[in-house]
PDB file of C-alpha atoms in Angstrom:
ATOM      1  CA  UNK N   1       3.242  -8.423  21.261  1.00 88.00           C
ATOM      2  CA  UNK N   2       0.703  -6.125  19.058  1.00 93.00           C
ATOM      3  CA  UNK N   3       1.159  -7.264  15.321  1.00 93.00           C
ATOM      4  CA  UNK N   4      -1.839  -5.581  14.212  1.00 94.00           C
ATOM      5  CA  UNK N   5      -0.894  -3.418  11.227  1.00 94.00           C
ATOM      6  CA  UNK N   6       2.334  -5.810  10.315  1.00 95.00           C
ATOM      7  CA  UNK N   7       2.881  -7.638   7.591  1.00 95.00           C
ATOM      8  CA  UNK N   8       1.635 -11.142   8.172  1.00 96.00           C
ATOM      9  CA  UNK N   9       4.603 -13.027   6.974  1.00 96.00           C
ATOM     10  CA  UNK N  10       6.850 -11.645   9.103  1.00 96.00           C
ATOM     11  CA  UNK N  11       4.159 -11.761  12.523  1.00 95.00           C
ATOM     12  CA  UNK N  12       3.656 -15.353  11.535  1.00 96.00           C
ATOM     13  CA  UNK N  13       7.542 -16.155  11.688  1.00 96.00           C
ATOM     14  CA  UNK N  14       7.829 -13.706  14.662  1.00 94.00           C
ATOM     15  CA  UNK N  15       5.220 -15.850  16.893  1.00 94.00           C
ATOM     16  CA  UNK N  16       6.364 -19.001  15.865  1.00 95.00           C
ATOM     17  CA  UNK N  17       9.646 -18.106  16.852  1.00 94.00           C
ATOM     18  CA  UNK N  18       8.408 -16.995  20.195  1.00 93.00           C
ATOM     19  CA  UNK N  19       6.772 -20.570  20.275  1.00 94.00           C
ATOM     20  CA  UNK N  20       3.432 -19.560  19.515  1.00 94.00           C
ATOM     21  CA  UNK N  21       0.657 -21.946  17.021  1.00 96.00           C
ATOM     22  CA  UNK N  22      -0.182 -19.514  14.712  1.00 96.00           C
ATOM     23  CA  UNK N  23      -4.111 -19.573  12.861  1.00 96.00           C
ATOM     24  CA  UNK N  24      -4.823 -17.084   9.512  1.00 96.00           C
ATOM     25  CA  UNK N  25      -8.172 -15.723   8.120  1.00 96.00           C
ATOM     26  CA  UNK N  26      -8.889 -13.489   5.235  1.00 95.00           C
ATOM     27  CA  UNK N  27     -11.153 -10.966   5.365  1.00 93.00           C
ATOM     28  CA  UNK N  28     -11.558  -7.573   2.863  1.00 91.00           C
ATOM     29  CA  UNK N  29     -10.865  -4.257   4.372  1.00 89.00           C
ATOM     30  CA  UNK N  30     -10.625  -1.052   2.902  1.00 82.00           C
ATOM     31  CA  UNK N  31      -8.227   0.242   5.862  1.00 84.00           C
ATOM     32  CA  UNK N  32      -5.386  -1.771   5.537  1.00 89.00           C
ATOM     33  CA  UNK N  33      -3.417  -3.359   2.237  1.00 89.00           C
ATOM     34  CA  UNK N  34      -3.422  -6.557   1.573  1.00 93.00           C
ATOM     35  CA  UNK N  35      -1.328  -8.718   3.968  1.00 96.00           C
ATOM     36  CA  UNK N  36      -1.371  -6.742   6.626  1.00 96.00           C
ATOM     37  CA  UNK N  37      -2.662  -8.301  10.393  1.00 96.00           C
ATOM     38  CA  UNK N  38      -6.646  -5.933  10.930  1.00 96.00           C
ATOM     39  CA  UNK N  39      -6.893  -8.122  14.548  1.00 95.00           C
ATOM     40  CA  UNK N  40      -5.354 -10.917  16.440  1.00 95.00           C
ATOM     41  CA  UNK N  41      -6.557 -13.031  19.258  1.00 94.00           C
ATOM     42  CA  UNK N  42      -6.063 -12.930  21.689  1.00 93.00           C
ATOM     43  CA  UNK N  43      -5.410  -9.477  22.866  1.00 90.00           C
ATOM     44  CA  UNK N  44      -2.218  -7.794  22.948  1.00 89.00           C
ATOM     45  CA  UNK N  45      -0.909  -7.300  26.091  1.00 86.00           C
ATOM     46  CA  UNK N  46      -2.649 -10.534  27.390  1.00 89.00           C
ATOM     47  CA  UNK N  47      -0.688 -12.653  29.289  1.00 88.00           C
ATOM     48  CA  UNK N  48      -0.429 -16.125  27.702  1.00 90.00           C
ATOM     49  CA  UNK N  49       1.720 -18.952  28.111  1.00 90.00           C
ATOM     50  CA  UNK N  50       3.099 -19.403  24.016  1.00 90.00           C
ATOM     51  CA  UNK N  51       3.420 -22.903  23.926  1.00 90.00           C
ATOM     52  CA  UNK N  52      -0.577 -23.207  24.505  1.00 92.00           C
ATOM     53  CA  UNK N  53      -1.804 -20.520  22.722  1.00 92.00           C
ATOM     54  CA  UNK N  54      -2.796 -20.553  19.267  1.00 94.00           C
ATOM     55  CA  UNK N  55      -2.476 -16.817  17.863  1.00 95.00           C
ATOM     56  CA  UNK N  56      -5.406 -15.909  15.465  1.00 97.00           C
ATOM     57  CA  UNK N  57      -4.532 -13.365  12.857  1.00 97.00           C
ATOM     58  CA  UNK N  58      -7.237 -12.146  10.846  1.00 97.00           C
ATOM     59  CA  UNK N  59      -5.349 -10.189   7.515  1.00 97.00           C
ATOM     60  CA  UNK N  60      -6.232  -8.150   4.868  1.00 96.00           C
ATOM     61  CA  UNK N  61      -7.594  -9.201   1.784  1.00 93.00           C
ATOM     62  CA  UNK N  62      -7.105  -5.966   0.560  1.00 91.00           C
ATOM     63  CA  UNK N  63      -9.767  -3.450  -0.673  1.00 89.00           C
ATOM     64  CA  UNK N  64     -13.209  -4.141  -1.927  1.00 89.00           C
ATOM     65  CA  UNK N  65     -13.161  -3.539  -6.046  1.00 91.00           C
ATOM     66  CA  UNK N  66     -16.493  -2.286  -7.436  1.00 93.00           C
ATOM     67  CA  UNK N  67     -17.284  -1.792 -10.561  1.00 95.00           C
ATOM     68  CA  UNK N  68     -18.310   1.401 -12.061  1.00 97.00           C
ATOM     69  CA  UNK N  69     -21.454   1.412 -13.773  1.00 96.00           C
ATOM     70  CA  UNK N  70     -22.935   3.992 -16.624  1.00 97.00           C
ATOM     71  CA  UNK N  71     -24.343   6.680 -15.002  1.00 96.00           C
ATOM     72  CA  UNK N  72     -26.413   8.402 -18.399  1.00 93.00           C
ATOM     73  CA  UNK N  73     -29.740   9.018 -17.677  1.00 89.00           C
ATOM     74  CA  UNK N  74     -29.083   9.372 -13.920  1.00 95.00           C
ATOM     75  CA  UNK N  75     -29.892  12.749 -11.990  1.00 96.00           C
ATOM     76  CA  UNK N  76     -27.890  13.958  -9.193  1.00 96.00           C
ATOM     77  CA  UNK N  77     -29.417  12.619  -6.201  1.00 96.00           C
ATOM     78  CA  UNK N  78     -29.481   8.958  -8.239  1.00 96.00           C
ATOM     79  CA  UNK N  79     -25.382   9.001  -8.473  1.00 97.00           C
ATOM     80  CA  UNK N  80     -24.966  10.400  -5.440  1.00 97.00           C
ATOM     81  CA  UNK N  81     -27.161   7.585  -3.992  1.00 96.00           C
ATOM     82  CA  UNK N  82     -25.018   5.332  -5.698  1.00 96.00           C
ATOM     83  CA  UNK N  83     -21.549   7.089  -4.743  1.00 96.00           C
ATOM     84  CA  UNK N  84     -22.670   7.308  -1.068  1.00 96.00           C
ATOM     85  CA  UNK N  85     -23.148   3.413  -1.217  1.00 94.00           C
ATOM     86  CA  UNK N  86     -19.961   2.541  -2.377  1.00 94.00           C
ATOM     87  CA  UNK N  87     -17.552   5.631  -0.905  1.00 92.00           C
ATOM     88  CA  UNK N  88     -17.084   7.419  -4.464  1.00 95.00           C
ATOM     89  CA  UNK N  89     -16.264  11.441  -4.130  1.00 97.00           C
ATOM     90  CA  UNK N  90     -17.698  12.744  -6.407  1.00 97.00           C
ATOM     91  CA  UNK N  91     -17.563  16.648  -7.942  1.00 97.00           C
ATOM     92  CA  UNK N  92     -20.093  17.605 -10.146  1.00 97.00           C
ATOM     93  CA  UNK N  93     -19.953  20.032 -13.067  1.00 96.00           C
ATOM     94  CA  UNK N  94     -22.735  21.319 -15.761  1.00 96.00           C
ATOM     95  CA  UNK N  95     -22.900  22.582 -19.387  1.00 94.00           C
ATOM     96  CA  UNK N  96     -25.302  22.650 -22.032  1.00 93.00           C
ATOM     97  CA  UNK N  97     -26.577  19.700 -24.106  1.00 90.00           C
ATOM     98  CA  UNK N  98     -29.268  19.824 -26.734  1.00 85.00           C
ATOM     99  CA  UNK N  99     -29.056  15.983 -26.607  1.00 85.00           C
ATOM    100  CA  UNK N 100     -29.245  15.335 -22.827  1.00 90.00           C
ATOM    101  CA  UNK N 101     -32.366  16.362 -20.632  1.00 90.00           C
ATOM    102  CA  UNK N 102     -31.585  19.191 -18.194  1.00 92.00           C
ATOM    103  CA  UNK N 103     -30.535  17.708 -14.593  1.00 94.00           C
ATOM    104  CA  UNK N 104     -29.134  14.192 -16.382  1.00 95.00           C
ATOM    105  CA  UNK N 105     -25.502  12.762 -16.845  1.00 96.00           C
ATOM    106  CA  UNK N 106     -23.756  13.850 -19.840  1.00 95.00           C
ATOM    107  CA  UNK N 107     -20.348  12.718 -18.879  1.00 95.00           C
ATOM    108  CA  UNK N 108     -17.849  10.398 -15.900  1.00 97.00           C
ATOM    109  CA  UNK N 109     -14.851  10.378 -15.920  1.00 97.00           C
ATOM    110  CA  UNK N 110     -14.694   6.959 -15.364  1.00 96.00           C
ATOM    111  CA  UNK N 111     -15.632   4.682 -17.849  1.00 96.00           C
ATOM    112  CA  UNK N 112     -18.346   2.036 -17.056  1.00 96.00           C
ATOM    113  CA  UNK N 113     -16.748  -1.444 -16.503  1.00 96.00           C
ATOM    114  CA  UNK N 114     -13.820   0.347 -14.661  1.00 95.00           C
ATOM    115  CA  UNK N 115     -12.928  -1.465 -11.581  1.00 94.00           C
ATOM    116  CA  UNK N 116     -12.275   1.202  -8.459  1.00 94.00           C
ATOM    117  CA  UNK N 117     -12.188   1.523  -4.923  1.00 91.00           C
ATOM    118  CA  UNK N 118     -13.589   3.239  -1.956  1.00 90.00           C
ATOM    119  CA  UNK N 119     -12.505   6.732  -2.078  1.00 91.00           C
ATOM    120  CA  UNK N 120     -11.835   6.990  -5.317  1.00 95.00           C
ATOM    121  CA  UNK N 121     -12.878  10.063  -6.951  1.00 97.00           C
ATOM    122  CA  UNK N 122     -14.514  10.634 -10.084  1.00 97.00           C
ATOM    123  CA  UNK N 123     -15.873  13.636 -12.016  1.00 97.00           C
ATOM    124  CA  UNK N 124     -19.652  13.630 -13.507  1.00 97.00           C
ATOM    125  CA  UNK N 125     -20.974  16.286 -15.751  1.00 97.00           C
ATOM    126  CA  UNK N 126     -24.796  17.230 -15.590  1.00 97.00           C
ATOM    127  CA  UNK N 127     -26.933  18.276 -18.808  1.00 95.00           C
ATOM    128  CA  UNK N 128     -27.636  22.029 -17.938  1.00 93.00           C
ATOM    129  CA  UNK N 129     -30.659  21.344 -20.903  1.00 88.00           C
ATOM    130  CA  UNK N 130     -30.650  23.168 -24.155  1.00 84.00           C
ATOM    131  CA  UNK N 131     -28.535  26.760 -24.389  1.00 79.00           C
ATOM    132  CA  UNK N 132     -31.738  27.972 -26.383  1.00 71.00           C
ATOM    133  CA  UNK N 133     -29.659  28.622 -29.499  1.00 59.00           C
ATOM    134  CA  UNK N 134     -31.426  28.734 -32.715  1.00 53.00           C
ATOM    135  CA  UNK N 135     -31.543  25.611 -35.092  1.00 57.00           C
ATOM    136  CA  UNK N 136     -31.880  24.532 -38.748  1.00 60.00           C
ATOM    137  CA  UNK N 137     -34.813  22.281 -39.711  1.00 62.00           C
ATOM    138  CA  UNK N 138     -34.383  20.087 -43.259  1.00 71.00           C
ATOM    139  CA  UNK N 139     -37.888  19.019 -44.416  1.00 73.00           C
ATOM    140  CA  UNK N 140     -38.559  18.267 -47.753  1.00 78.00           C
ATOM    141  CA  UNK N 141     -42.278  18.081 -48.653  1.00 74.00           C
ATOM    142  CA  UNK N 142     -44.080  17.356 -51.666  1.00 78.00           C
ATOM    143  CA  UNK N 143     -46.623  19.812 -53.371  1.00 74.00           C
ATOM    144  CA  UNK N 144     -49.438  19.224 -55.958  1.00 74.00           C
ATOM    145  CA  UNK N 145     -49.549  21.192 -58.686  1.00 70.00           C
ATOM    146  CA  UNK N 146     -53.462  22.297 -59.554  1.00 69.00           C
ATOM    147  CA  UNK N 147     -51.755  22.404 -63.587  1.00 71.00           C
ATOM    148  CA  UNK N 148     -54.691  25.036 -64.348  1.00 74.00           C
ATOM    149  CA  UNK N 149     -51.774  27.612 -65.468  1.00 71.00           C
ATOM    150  CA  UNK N 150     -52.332  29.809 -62.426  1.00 74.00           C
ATOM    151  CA  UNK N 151     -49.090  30.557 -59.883  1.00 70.00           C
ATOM    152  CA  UNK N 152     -49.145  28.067 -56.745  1.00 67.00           C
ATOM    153  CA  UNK N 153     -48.471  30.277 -53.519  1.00 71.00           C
ATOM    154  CA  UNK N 154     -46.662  28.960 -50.620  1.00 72.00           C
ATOM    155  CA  UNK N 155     -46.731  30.726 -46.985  1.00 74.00           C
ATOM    156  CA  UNK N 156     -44.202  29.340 -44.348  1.00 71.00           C
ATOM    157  CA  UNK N 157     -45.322  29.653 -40.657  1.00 68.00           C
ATOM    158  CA  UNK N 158     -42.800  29.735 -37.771  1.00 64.00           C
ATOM    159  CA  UNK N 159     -44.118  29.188 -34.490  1.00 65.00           C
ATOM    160  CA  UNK N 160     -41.285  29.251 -31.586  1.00 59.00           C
ATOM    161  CA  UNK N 161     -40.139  31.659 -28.385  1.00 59.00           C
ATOM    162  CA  UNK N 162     -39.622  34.719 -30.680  1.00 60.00           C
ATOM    163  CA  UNK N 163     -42.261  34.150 -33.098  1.00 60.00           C
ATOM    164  CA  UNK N 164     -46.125  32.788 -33.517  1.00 64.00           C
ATOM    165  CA  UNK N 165     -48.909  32.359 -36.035  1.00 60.00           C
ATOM    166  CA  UNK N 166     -50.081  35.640 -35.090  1.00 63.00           C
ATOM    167  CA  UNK N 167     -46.789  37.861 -36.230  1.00 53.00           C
TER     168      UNK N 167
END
């Protein structure tokens, strides 16, 4: 009889019923649940006297958990490095970040220390750099007075895409 796929409790009755010695090992497998028969020796469809065979059934353990790690400051081709290694799908987005480097994780949506499986699937946002929007600048700076009782002039120079020393 083929108990591969069954549930082990039940194939382990089954063959003992049928007169069969029956042997288990464990073993992790990300096709089958846990308790359920990935191979047994020997073969099905083997002819075998039951009362001197000993079936083997090696079960599942169940699937391999992994651990999701922080993927800020990792590019692209670094997570999907990663997610190819452990069988993550993952779909990418981008949008703007004046805090993140252009090409880098901003965002998962799964949170480091998060246990998952193979095939899980998991969105990442990438930093699509800065939108190029203007800023404000605070900068507080000290200046000496000459106290001759002549007006102090002050010229303020901004140098960025639109503007330079020279306008």
């Amino acid at each position: 009889e083929d108990y591969t796929g069954k549930d082990v409790d039940q194939a382990e009755k089954s063959a003992k019923e049928k007169g069969f010695k029956v042997e288990i090992s464990e073993e992790l497998s990300d096709r089958l649940d846990k308790g359920k028969i990935i191979e047994q020796t020997p073969a099905p469809g083997k002819k075998v006297l039951p009362s001197e065979t000993t079936l083997h059934f090696k079960v599942s353990k169940g699937k391999k958990l992994y651990t999701m790690p922080d993927f800020k400051g990792l590019d692209r081709k670094g997570v999907e490095k990663y997610a190819q290694t452990v069988g993550l799908n993952v779909e990418f987005s981008e949008e703007y970040s004046d805090h993140i480097g252009k090409g880098l994780v901003i965002d998962q949506s799964l949170a480091p220390g998060s246990s998952f499986t193979r095939g899980t699937k998991i969105k990442v946002t990438l930093s699509k750099g800065d939108e190029g929007q203007s800023r404000r600048f605070k900068h507080t700076f000290t200046i000496p007075y000459s106290g001759n009782g002549e007006s102090d002039s002050i010229e303020v120079y901004v140098d960025d895409l639109n503007h330079n020393y020279d306008t």
